[in-house]
N, CA and C atoms as an extended XYZ file, in Angstrom:
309
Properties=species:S:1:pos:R:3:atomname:S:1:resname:S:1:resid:I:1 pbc="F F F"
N         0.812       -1.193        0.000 N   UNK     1
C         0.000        0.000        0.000 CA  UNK     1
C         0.857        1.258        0.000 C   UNK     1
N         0.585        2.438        0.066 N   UNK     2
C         0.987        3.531       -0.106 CA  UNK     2
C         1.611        3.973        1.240 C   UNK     2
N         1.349        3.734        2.236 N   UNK     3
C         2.491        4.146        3.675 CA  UNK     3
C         3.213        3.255        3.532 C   UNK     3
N         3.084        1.604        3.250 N   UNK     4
C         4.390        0.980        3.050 CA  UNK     4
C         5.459        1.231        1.888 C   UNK     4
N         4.772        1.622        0.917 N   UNK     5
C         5.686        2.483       -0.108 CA  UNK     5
C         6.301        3.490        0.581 C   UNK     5
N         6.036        4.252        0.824 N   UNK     6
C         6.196        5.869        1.496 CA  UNK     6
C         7.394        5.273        2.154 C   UNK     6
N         7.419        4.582        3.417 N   UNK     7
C         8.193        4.036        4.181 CA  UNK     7
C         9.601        3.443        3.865 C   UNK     7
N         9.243        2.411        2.978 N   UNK     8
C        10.614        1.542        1.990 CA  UNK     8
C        11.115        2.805        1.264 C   UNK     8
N        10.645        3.477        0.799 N   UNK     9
C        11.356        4.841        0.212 CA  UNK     9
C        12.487        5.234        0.513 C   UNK     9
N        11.920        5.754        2.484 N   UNK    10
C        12.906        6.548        2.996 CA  UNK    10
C        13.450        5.627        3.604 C   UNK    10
N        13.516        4.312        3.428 N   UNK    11
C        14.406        3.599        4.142 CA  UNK    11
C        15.739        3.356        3.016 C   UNK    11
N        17.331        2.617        3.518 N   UNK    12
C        18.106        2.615        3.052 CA  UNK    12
C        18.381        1.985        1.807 C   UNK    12
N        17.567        0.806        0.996 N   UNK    13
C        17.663        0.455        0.292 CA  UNK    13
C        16.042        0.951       -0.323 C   UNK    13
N        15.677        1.263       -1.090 N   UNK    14
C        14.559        1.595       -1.555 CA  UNK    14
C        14.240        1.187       -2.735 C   UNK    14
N        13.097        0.171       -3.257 N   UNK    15
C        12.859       -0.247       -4.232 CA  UNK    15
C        13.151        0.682       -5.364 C   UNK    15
N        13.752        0.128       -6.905 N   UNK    16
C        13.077        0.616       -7.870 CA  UNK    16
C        11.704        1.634       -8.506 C   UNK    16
N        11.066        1.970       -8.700 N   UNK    17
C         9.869        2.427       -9.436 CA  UNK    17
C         9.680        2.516      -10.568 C   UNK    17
N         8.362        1.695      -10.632 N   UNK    18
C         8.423        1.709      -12.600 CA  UNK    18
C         7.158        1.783      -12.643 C   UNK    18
N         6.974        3.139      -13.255 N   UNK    19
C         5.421        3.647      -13.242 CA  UNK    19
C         5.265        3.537      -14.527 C   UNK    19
N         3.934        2.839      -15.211 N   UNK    20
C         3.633        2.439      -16.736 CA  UNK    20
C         2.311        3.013      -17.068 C   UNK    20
N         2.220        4.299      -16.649 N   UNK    21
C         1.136        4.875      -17.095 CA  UNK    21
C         1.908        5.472      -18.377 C   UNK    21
N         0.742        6.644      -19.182 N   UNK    22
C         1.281        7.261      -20.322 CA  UNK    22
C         2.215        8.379      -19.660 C   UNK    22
N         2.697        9.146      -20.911 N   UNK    23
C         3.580       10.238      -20.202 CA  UNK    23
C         2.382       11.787      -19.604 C   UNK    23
N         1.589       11.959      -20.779 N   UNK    24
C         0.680       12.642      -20.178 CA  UNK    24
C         0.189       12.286      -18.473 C   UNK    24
N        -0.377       11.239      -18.118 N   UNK    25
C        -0.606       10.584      -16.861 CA  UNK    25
C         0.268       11.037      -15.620 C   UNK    25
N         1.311       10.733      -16.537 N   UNK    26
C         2.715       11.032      -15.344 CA  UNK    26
C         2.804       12.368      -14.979 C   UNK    26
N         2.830       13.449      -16.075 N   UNK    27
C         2.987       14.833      -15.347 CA  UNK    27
C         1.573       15.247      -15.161 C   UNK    27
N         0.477       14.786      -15.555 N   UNK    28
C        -0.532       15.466      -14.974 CA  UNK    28
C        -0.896       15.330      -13.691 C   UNK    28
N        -2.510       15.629      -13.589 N   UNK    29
C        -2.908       15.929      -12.201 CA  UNK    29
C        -2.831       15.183      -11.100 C   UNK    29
N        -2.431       13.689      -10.961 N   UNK    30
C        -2.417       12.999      -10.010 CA  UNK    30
C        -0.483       13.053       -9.741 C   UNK    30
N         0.474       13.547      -10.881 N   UNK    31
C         1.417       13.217      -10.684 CA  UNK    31
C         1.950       11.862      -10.642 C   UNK    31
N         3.345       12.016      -10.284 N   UNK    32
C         4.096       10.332       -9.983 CA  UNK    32
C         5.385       10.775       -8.552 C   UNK    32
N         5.428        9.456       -8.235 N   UNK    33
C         6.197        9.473       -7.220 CA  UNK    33
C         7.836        9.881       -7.405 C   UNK    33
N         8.165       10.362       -6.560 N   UNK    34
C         9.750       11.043       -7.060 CA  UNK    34
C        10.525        9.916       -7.210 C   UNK    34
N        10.904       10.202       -8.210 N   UNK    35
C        12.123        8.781       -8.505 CA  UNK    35
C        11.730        7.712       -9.480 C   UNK    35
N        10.167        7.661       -9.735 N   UNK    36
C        10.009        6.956      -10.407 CA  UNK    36
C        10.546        7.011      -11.940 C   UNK    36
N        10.458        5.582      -12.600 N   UNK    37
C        11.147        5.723      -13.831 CA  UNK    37
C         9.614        5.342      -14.641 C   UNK    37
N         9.440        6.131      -15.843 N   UNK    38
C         8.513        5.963      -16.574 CA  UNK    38
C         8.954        5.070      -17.627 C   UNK    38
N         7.913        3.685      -17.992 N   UNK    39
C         8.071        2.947      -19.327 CA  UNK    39
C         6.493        3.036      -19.395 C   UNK    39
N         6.112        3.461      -20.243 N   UNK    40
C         4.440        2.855      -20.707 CA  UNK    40
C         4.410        1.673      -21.091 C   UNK    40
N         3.251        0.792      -20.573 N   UNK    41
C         2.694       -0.706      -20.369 CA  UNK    41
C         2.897       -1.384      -22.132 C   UNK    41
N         2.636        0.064      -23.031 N   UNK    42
C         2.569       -0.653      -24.174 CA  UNK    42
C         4.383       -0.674      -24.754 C   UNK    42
N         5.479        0.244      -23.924 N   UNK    43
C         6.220       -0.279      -24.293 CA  UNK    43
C         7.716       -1.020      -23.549 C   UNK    43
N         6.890       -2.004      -22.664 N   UNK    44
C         7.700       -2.427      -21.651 CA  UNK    44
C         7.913       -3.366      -21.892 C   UNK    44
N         7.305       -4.541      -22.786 N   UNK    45
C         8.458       -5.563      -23.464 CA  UNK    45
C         9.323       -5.017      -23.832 C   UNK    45
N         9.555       -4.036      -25.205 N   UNK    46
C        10.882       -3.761      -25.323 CA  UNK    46
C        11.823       -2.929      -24.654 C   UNK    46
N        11.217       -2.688      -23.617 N   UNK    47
C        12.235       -2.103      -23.115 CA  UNK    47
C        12.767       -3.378      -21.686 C   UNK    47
N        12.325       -4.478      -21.754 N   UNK    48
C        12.905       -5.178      -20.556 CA  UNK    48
C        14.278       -5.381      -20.483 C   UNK    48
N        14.816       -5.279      -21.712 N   UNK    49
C        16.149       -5.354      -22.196 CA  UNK    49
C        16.956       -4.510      -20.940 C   UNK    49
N        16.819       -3.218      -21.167 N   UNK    50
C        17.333       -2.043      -20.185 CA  UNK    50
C        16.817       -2.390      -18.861 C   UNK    50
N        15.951       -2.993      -18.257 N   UNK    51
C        15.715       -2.596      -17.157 CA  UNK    51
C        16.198       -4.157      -16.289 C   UNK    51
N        17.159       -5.491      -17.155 N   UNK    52
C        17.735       -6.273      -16.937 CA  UNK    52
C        18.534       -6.283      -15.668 C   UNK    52
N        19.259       -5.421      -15.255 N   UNK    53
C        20.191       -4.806      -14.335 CA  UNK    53
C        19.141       -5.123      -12.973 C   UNK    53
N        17.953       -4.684      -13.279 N   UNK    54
C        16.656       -5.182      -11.607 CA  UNK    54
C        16.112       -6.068      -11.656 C   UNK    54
N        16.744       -7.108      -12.180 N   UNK    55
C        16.101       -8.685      -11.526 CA  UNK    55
C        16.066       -9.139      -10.750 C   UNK    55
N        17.236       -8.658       -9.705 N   UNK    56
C        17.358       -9.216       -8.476 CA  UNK    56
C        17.233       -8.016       -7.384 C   UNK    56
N        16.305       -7.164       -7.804 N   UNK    57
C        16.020       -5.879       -6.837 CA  UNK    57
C        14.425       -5.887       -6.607 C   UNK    57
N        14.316       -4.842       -5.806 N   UNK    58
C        12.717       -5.351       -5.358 CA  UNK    58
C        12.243       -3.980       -6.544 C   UNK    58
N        10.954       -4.399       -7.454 N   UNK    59
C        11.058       -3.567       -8.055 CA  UNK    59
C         9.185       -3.331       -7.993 C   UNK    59
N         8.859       -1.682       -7.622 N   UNK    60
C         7.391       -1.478       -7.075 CA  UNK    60
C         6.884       -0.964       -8.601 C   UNK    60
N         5.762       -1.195       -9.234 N   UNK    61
C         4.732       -1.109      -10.455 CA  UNK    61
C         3.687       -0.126      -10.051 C   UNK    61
N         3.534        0.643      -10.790 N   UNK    62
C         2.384        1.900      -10.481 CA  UNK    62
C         1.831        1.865      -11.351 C   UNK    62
N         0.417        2.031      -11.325 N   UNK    63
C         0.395        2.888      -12.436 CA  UNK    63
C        -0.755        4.017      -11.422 C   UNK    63
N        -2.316        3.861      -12.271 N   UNK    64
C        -2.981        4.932      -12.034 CA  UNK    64
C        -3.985        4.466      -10.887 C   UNK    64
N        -4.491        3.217      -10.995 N   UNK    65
C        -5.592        2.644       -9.986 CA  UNK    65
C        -5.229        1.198       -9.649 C   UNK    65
N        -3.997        0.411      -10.708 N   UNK    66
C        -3.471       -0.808       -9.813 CA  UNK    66
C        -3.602       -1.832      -10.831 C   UNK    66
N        -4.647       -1.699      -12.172 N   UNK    67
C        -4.594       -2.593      -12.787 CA  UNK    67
C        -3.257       -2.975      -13.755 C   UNK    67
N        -3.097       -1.494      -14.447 N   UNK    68
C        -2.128       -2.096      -15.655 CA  UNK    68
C        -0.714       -2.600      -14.852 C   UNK    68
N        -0.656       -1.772      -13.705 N   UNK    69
C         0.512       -2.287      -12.842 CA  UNK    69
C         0.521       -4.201      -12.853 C   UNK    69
N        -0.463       -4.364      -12.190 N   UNK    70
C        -0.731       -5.713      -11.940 CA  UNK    70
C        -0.287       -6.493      -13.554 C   UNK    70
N        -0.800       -6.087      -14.475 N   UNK    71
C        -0.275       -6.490      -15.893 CA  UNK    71
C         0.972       -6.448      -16.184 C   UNK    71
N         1.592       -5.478      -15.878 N   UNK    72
C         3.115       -5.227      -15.738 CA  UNK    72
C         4.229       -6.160      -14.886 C   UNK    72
N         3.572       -6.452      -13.548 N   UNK    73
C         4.200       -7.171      -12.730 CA  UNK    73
C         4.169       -8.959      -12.844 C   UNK    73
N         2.755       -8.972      -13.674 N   UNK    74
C         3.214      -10.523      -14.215 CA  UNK    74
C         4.031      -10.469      -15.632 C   UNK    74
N         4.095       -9.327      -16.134 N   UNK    75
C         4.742       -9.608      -17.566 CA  UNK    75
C         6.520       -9.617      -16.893 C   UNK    75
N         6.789       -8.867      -16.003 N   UNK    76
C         7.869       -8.898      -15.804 CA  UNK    76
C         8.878      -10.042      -14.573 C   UNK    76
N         7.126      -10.778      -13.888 N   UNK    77
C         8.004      -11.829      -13.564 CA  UNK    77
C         7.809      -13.265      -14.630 C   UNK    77
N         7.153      -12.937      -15.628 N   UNK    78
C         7.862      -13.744      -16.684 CA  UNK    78
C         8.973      -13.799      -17.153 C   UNK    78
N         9.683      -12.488      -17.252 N   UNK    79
C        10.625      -12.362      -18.059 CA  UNK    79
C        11.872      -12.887      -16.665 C   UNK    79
N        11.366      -13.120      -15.701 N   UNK    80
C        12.499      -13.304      -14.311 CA  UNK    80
C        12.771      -12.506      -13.524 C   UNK    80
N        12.101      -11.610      -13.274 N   UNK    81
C        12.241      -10.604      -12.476 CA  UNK    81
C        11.422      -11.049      -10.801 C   UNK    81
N        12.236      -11.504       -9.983 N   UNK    82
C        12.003      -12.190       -8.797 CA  UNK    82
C        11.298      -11.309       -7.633 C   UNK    82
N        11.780      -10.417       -7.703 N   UNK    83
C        10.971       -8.961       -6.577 CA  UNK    83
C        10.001       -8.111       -7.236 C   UNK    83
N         9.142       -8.374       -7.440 N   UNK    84
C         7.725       -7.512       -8.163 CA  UNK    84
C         6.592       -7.707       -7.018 C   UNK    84
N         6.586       -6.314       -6.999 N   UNK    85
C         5.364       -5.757       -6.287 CA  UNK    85
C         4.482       -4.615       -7.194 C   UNK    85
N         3.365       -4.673       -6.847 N   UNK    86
C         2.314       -3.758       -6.907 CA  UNK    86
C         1.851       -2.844       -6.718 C   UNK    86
N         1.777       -1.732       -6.672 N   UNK    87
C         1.241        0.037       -5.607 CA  UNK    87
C        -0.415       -0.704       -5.495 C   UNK    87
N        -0.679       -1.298       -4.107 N   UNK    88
C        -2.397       -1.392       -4.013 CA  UNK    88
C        -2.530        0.261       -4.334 C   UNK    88
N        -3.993        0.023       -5.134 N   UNK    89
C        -4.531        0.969       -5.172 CA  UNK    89
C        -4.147        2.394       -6.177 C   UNK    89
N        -3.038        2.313       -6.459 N   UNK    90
C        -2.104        2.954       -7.719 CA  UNK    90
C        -1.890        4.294       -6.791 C   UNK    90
N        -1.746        5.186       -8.300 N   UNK    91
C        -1.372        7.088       -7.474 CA  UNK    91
C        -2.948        7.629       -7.076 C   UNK    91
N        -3.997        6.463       -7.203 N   UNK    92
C        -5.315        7.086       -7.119 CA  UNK    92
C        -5.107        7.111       -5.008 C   UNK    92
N        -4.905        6.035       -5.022 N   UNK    93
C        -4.575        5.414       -3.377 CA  UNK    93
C        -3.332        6.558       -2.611 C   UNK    93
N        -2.015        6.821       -3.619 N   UNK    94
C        -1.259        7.564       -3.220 CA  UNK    94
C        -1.559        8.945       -2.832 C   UNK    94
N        -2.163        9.574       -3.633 N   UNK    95
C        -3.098       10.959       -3.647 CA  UNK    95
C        -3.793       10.815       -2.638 C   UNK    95
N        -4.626       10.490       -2.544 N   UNK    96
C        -5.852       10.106       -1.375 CA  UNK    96
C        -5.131       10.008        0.170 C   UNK    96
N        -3.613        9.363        0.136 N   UNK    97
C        -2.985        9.041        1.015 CA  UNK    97
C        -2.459       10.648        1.196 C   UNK    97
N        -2.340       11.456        0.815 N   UNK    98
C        -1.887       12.844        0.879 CA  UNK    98
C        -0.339       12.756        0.613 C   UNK    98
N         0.393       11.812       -0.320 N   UNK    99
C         2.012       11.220       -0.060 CA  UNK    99
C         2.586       12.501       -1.292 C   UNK    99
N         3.419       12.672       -0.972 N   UNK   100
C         4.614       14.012       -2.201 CA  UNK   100
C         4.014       13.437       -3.503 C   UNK   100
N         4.215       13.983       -4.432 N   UNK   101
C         4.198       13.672       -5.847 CA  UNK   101
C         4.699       14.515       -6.477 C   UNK   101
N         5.180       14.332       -7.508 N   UNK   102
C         6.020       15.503       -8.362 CA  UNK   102
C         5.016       15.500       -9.613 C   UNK   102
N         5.338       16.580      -10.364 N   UNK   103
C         4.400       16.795      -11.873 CA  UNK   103
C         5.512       16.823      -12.722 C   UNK   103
């Protein structure tokens, strides 16, 4: 959920972020979390190539309300990616949670 995100953040090792909304999505009104790295859902097969290096890192999936994330996080523990998690609830949950966001 979003305080356990919040939390692992500011702690010393802090997951990845791979938010797969569009780019519009990302800087608009709900924002994205600082640090996150943007791939959109439609182009995150090819980009699994690059993001090879976090297979063995814990790596958190956003998107806007939790679904395409969830799509994301089984496509990428297909590809072997062993630490995949989910944002319950997406930046809709994060917002609501009152947590930073950047535009």
């Amino acid at each position: 959920g979003p305080a356990d995100l919040a939390a692992r953040l500011r702690s010393g090792a802090p997951p990845m972020l791979l938010d797969v909304r569009e780019p519009e999505e990302f800087t608009g009104p709900l924002g994205h979390v600082e640090g996150s790295l943007l791939v959109p859902l439609d182009a995150l097969e090819h980009r699994l190539p690059k993001l090879a290096g976090y297979v063995d890192h814990d790596v958190v999936v956003v998107c806007r309300a939790g679904s395409r994330s969830a799509s994301a996080g089984a496509m990428l523990k297909r590809a072997g990616f062993r630490r995949v998690l989910n944002l319950r609830g997406g930046m809709l949950a994060w917002v609501e949670d009152r947590l930073p966001v950047q535009r």
